[in-house]
């Protein structure tokens, strides 16, 4: 019955167990149950009771829960229940609202259980070990939980700053697991100041001489930086590269390197390589290479490179690191070329390294590292390529020293096939993408034996492949033959002169066709494919300079001896080879064994580039080639035309830029002229005001004179005052003409500027010239009026002098002379004005030509012309006013004559004077006739 009540949910009879008793029974089940399911159910029940019976669970179950963490690590579910239960009894529930006493009691309880938990150091180790292993087995899930947890990574980073080394070291291990393959966590850790903390720990622990903690820090740094461009940039921008330099400051005594130091330094070198890896973006790599040179890190690495007593694996990794630090960086490559080994006499580091590469007693990995270093030194370094090739030329060979070229030639023809391959690849890199050095290397001559003439390096390489003596038996090794074929393909590709030199040897083409047409094993098929590639290069880059080996004849030879399909099949076999695919992945030559060292990374690029074009070239007929040549010539002509147009456009751009500068200069000059014109207008207005004042004053004087009565002396005084006034007016007129002359000079300068720059179209030009002609007519008219005015004034003055009393005649004559001199000056100025106007007319022809190209300046010229016309009109108006004044003066003189007549004085009229003059002239003529008789 009790059973059915329990199943149906009924209340069992009898007293119920207390909470402490229930917890005791659950603890017994955890401790004694052999089945994992029973223990899991018991721990789940403890979790459900841990909040309500916090004291009882903490007192009775803590040891059992810790034991679960140690024994049941394989079950994540029971681990989760145990950790949740421990959290409930140690930590307070922040969500519940409690009074002050209850809160204090809960805090005391939490502190009590926390103290009990950490009394045994093993408890903390259990938790940290669990944290380390959890990411190992469930890394993606744990990483996802940490990413969504607020401040999750920040709290883990706090472990690195913990003063307890155990906590800090276990925190390093935990972060190592969490940062593997998760770029998001890597970025968060990096921006939580991880680089600063880790570098500080490495320094505190003794850098490369430190222990396992330094290794853990370096492994974490590798996780953060490898394949993470964002963190790499942050590391560089934070100037952390400079802090890596002290890691490589090894002492003079390099004996007795500990295993831990070797491991640490190996990881440090890997960190440097991560920052300058060829797989990084070129810009980021170049920036890091520059920083490593400026801070002295490259110099420090080269010191290790040339030091003695350095372990072989460290030396090998240092060579690889230096290789990538200098790869593609001209500054770093130049520095590396200047490094010398501490020997007597000093030898360049390049020579010392090449000696190791061609020495068959050196370790294989070390020789591969030296080859990679040499390749990186020559990568995009035409200067270095020229220096290496120059050591082979006859004019630069030094018999007293060993050069890089001599070492390469020695390795190329040595008995060691690996040395043959390495030397051939190294020499091919000295020719990579450098047509000049390919042609220079054709000059290299080699002495073969006593009594025989020297042969070229190209000839010797082909002899090794084709001749049937002892050299062939050495060259028959696949590795040697592949190396030589790669060198020859690199050498003659894109170099028609080298192709001609190669074809000039009558034995080369028959040897290649014989090799390709045979049916051999897989290794020999690789050699056949490379021979097909070499023959295809001879076709594609053939300039048809040799009659027996033109493109068409070589293709006919392939069709007859080999067959086009068979040729193409052998050619494409190269790219299908397994070792070809492995070499194409990355620049560094990494091979598990010397026998698998067949292909070079740069050579795989050449094969990929030439395979398609050679296949097309072999299948093309002569007619198609002719068409292609015609198309090529057409394209070249088109390119030449395009180039000419580009040059024309550049010239026009330069002219436009020059014109823009001139327009800017003219605009500035125009502004200055506008300012000058404004000032002149202001001055003209001032002169007009003065003229009006004088005119009003003269009118008042005339009125007073008409009402006055006096004798001859008063008449003389009045005439003197009038002459003074007239002199002032003439002086004013002179100033006006001077101003007009200045303005015309300014306009002439402006017209000269416009002559240099150009102006408007033909129709506007004609109209403008008409206006200029009208302006000249106006100026001429003005000059005529001035001349007429001068004549009348002289006549008036002459008559006036005849009518004044004799006592004042001398004074009046002086005044009249002064007035005449001023009028003469005015006349001279008017003549200058005429000359300026004439010069303006003469420049009309030049103006007509220039005005056709600068329409924008017509408006300026028209404006200036209008202003000039206005000024001429104003000057004409002033002259009219002056004529009116002269008419008034004539009236006054007539009035004075009348008064003189009234006073009894004899006054001759103009007609009488003219008759008298005529009579005098007649009398003089009669006297002259009488004298002649």
Coordinates of C-alpha atoms in Angstrom, one line a residue, residues 516-838:
X516 CA 60.6 13.4 -75.1
X517 CA 59.8 10.6 -77.6
X518 CA 61.0 7.7 -75.4
X519 CA 58.6 5.7 -73.1
X520 CA 60.2 5.5 -69.6
X521 CA 59.2 5.3 -66.0
X522 CA 57.5 7.9 -63.9
X523 CA 60.6 9.7 -62.7
X524 CA 61.9 9.8 -66.3
X525 CA 58.5 11.1 -67.4
X526 CA 59.1 14.1 -65.2
X527 CA 62.4 14.7 -67.0
X528 CA 60.6 14.3 -70.3
X529 CA 58.0 16.9 -69.3
X530 CA 60.7 19.4 -68.4
X531 CA 62.4 18.7 -71.7
X532 CA 59.1 19.4 -73.5
X533 CA 58.8 22.6 -71.5
X534 CA 62.4 23.6 -72.6
X535 CA 61.7 22.8 -76.2
X536 CA 58.4 24.7 -76.0
X537 CA 60.2 27.8 -74.7
X538 CA 62.6 27.6 -77.7
X539 CA 59.5 27.8 -79.9
X540 CA 57.6 30.5 -78.1
X541 CA 60.5 32.9 -77.6
X542 CA 62.2 32.1 -81.0
X543 CA 63.1 35.2 -83.0
X544 CA 63.7 33.1 -86.2
X545 CA 67.3 34.2 -86.4
X546 CA 68.5 30.7 -87.0
X547 CA 67.4 29.3 -90.4
X548 CA 67.5 25.7 -89.3
X549 CA 65.6 26.2 -86.1
X550 CA 62.8 28.6 -86.8
X551 CA 59.4 28.3 -85.1
X552 CA 57.9 26.5 -88.0
X553 CA 60.7 24.0 -88.5
X554 CA 60.7 23.2 -84.8
X555 CA 57.0 22.6 -84.8
X556 CA 57.4 20.4 -87.9
X557 CA 60.1 18.5 -86.1
X558 CA 57.8 17.9 -83.1
X559 CA 55.0 16.7 -85.3
X560 CA 57.2 14.2 -87.1
X561 CA 59.4 12.9 -84.3
X562 CA 57.1 13.2 -81.3
X563 CA 53.6 14.0 -82.3
X564 CA 51.7 17.1 -81.0
X565 CA 49.4 15.2 -78.7
X566 CA 52.2 13.2 -77.2
X567 CA 54.2 16.4 -76.7
X568 CA 51.4 18.1 -74.9
X569 CA 50.8 15.1 -72.8
X570 CA 54.4 15.0 -71.6
X571 CA 54.2 18.8 -71.0
X572 CA 51.1 18.8 -68.8
X573 CA 52.5 15.9 -66.7
X574 CA 54.8 18.3 -64.9
X575 CA 52.0 20.2 -63.2
X576 CA 50.2 17.0 -62.2
X577 CA 53.2 15.7 -60.2
X578 CA 52.6 15.4 -56.4
X579 CA 55.9 17.2 -55.5
X580 CA 55.0 20.0 -57.9
X581 CA 51.8 20.7 -56.0
X582 CA 53.6 20.6 -52.7
X583 CA 56.2 23.1 -53.9
X584 CA 53.6 25.4 -55.2
X585 CA 52.0 25.9 -51.8
X586 CA 54.6 28.2 -50.1
X587 CA 58.0 29.7 -51.0
X588 CA 60.0 28.0 -48.3
X589 CA 61.5 24.7 -49.5
X590 CA 60.4 22.2 -46.9
X591 CA 60.9 18.5 -47.8
X592 CA 60.8 15.4 -45.7
X593 CA 63.8 13.9 -47.4
X594 CA 66.5 15.0 -50.0
X595 CA 65.1 12.7 -52.6
X596 CA 61.8 14.6 -52.7
X597 CA 63.5 17.9 -53.3
X598 CA 62.6 18.3 -57.0
X599 CA 60.6 21.5 -57.6
X600 CA 61.1 25.2 -56.7
X601 CA 58.2 27.4 -55.7
X602 CA 59.1 30.2 -58.2
X603 CA 59.6 27.6 -61.0
X604 CA 56.0 26.3 -60.5
X605 CA 54.8 29.9 -61.3
X606 CA 56.8 29.8 -64.5
X607 CA 55.3 26.4 -65.5
X608 CA 51.8 27.7 -64.8
X609 CA 52.5 30.8 -66.9
X610 CA 54.0 29.0 -69.9
X611 CA 52.1 25.7 -70.1
X612 CA 49.0 27.2 -71.9
X613 CA 50.9 29.5 -74.3
X614 CA 53.3 26.7 -75.4
X615 CA 50.4 24.4 -76.0
X616 CA 48.7 27.0 -78.2
X617 CA 52.0 27.8 -80.0
X618 CA 52.6 24.1 -80.9
X619 CA 49.1 23.6 -82.3
X620 CA 49.1 26.9 -84.3
X621 CA 49.6 26.7 -88.1
X622 CA 51.9 29.0 -90.0
X623 CA 48.9 31.0 -91.3
X624 CA 47.6 31.5 -87.8
X625 CA 51.0 32.7 -86.7
X626 CA 51.2 35.1 -89.6
X627 CA 47.7 36.4 -88.7
X628 CA 48.8 36.7 -85.1
X629 CA 51.9 38.5 -86.1
X630 CA 49.8 40.9 -88.2
X631 CA 47.5 41.4 -85.3
X632 CA 50.4 41.9 -83.0
X633 CA 51.9 44.5 -85.3
X634 CA 48.5 46.2 -85.5
X635 CA 48.3 46.2 -81.8
X636 CA 51.8 47.6 -81.6
X637 CA 50.8 50.3 -84.0
X638 CA 47.7 50.9 -82.0
X639 CA 49.8 51.0 -78.8
X640 CA 52.1 53.5 -80.5
X641 CA 49.2 55.7 -81.5
X642 CA 47.8 55.4 -78.0
X643 CA 51.2 56.3 -76.6
X644 CA 51.4 59.4 -78.9
X645 CA 47.9 60.5 -77.9
X646 CA 48.9 60.0 -74.3
X647 CA 51.9 62.2 -74.8
X648 CA 49.8 64.7 -76.6
X649 CA 47.3 64.7 -73.7
X650 CA 50.1 65.1 -71.3
X651 CA 51.4 68.1 -73.2
X652 CA 47.9 69.6 -73.4
X653 CA 47.5 69.0 -69.7
X654 CA 50.8 70.9 -69.1
X655 CA 49.6 73.7 -71.4
X656 CA 46.2 73.9 -69.7
X657 CA 48.0 74.0 -66.4
X658 CA 50.2 76.8 -67.6
X659 CA 47.2 78.7 -69.0
X660 CA 45.4 78.3 -65.7
X661 CA 48.4 79.8 -63.9
X662 CA 48.5 82.7 -66.4
X663 CA 44.7 83.3 -66.0
X664 CA 45.2 83.4 -62.3
X665 CA 48.0 85.9 -62.8
X666 CA 45.9 88.0 -65.1
X667 CA 43.0 87.9 -62.6
X668 CA 45.4 89.2 -60.0
X669 CA 46.6 91.9 -62.4
X670 CA 43.0 92.8 -63.3
X671 CA 42.2 93.3 -59.7
X672 CA 45.2 95.6 -59.3
X673 CA 44.1 97.5 -62.4
X674 CA 40.6 97.8 -61.1
X675 CA 42.0 99.2 -57.9
X676 CA 44.1 101.7 -59.9
X677 CA 41.1 102.7 -62.1
X678 CA 39.0 103.3 -59.0
X679 CA 41.7 105.5 -57.6
X680 CA 41.9 107.4 -60.9
X681 CA 38.2 107.9 -61.0
X682 CA 38.3 109.3 -57.6
X683 CA 41.0 111.7 -58.6
X684 CA 39.1 112.7 -61.7
X685 CA 36.1 113.4 -59.6
X686 CA 38.2 115.6 -57.3
X687 CA 39.5 117.5 -60.4
X688 CA 35.9 117.9 -61.6
X689 CA 34.9 119.4 -58.3
X690 CA 37.9 121.8 -58.4
X691 CA 37.0 122.8 -61.9
X692 CA 33.4 123.5 -61.0
X693 CA 34.6 125.7 -58.1
X694 CA 36.9 127.6 -60.3
X695 CA 34.2 128.0 -62.9
X696 CA 31.8 129.5 -60.3
X697 CA 34.5 131.8 -59.0
X698 CA 35.3 132.9 -62.6
X699 CA 31.6 133.7 -63.1
X700 CA 31.5 135.9 -60.0
X701 CA 34.7 137.7 -61.1
X702 CA 33.2 138.4 -64.6
X703 CA 30.1 139.8 -63.0
X704 CA 32.1 142.2 -60.8
X705 CA 34.2 143.3 -63.7
X706 CA 31.2 144.2 -65.9
X707 CA 30.0 146.5 -63.1
X708 CA 33.3 148.2 -62.3
X709 CA 34.6 151.5 -63.7
X710 CA 38.3 152.3 -64.0
X711 CA 41.2 153.6 -65.9
X712 CA 43.8 151.8 -68.0
X713 CA 45.6 150.4 -65.0
X714 CA 42.5 148.7 -63.8
X715 CA 42.0 147.3 -67.3
X716 CA 45.5 145.9 -67.2
X717 CA 44.9 144.5 -63.8
X718 CA 41.7 142.8 -64.9
X719 CA 43.4 141.4 -67.9
X720 CA 46.2 140.1 -65.7
X721 CA 43.7 138.4 -63.4
X722 CA 41.9 136.9 -66.3
X723 CA 45.2 135.6 -67.8
X724 CA 46.1 134.1 -64.4
X725 CA 42.8 132.4 -64.4
X726 CA 43.3 131.2 -68.0
X727 CA 46.7 129.9 -67.0
X728 CA 45.2 127.9 -64.2
X729 CA 42.6 126.5 -66.6
X730 CA 45.3 125.5 -69.1
X731 CA 47.3 123.9 -66.3
X732 CA 44.2 122.0 -65.3
X733 CA 43.8 120.8 -68.9
X734 CA 47.4 119.7 -69.0
X735 CA 46.8 117.6 -65.9
X736 CA 43.8 116.1 -67.6
X737 CA 45.8 115.2 -70.6
X738 CA 48.6 113.8 -68.4
X739 CA 46.0 111.6 -66.7
X740 CA 44.6 110.5 -70.1
X741 CA 48.1 109.6 -71.3
X742 CA 48.7 107.5 -68.2
X743 CA 45.4 105.7 -68.6
X744 CA 46.2 105.1 -72.3
X745 CA 49.6 103.6 -71.2
X746 CA 47.8 101.3 -68.8
X747 CA 45.5 100.2 -71.6
X748 CA 48.4 99.6 -73.9
X749 CA 50.0 97.3 -71.3
X750 CA 46.8 95.5 -70.9
X751 CA 46.5 95.1 -74.7
X752 CA 50.1 93.7 -74.7
X753 CA 49.1 91.1 -72.1
X754 CA 46.1 90.2 -74.1
X755 CA 48.4 89.8 -77.1
X756 CA 50.4 87.1 -75.2
X757 CA 47.3 85.3 -73.9
X758 CA 44.8 85.6 -76.8
X759 CA 41.3 86.9 -76.9
X760 CA 37.9 86.5 -78.6
X761 CA 36.6 85.2 -82.0
X762 CA 36.8 86.8 -85.4
X763 CA 33.5 88.5 -85.5
X764 CA 33.9 90.1 -82.1
X765 CA 37.5 91.0 -83.2
X766 CA 36.3 93.0 -86.2
X767 CA 33.7 94.9 -84.2
X768 CA 36.3 95.7 -81.6
X769 CA 38.8 96.9 -84.1
X770 CA 36.2 99.2 -85.6
X771 CA 35.6 100.6 -82.1
X772 CA 39.3 101.1 -81.7
X773 CA 39.5 102.9 -85.1
X774 CA 36.7 105.2 -83.9
X775 CA 38.5 105.8 -80.7
X776 CA 41.6 106.8 -82.7
X777 CA 39.5 109.2 -84.8
X778 CA 38.2 110.8 -81.6
X779 CA 41.7 111.2 -80.3
X780 CA 42.8 112.8 -83.6
X781 CA 39.8 115.1 -83.5
X782 CA 40.6 116.1 -80.0
X783 CA 44.2 116.9 -81.1
X784 CA 42.8 119.0 -84.0
X785 CA 40.6 120.9 -81.7
X786 CA 43.5 121.5 -79.3
X787 CA 45.6 122.8 -82.2
X788 CA 42.8 125.1 -83.3
X789 CA 42.4 126.3 -79.8
X790 CA 46.1 127.0 -79.6
X791 CA 46.0 129.0 -82.8
X792 CA 43.1 131.1 -81.7
X793 CA 44.7 131.7 -78.3
X794 CA 47.9 132.9 -79.9
X795 CA 46.0 135.2 -82.1
X796 CA 44.0 136.5 -79.2
X797 CA 47.2 137.0 -77.2
X798 CA 48.8 138.8 -80.1
X799 CA 45.8 141.2 -80.4
X800 CA 45.7 141.7 -76.7
X801 CA 49.3 142.6 -76.6
X802 CA 48.8 145.2 -79.3
X803 CA 46.0 146.9 -77.3
X804 CA 47.5 147.2 -73.8
X805 CA 49.4 150.3 -72.7
X806 CA 53.1 150.4 -73.4
X807 CA 54.0 150.7 -69.7
X808 CA 52.7 147.2 -69.0
X809 CA 53.6 145.6 -72.3
X810 CA 56.7 143.9 -71.0
X811 CA 54.9 142.4 -68.1
X812 CA 52.1 141.2 -70.2
X813 CA 54.5 139.8 -72.8
X814 CA 56.3 137.7 -70.1
X815 CA 53.0 136.4 -68.9
X816 CA 52.0 135.6 -72.4
X817 CA 55.3 133.9 -73.0
X818 CA 54.8 131.7 -70.0
X819 CA 51.3 130.9 -71.2
X820 CA 52.6 130.0 -74.6
X821 CA 55.3 127.7 -73.1
X822 CA 52.7 125.9 -71.1
X823 CA 50.5 125.6 -74.2
X824 CA 53.6 124.3 -76.0
X825 CA 54.0 121.6 -73.3
X826 CA 50.4 120.7 -73.6
X827 CA 50.8 120.4 -77.3
X828 CA 53.8 118.1 -76.9
X829 CA 51.8 116.0 -74.5
X830 CA 49.1 115.8 -77.1
X831 CA 51.6 114.7 -79.7
X832 CA 52.7 111.9 -77.3
X833 CA 49.1 110.9 -77.0
X834 CA 48.9 110.8 -80.8
X835 CA 52.0 108.5 -80.8
X836 CA 50.4 106.2 -78.2
X837 CA 47.3 106.1 -80.3
X838 CA 49.3 105.3 -83.4

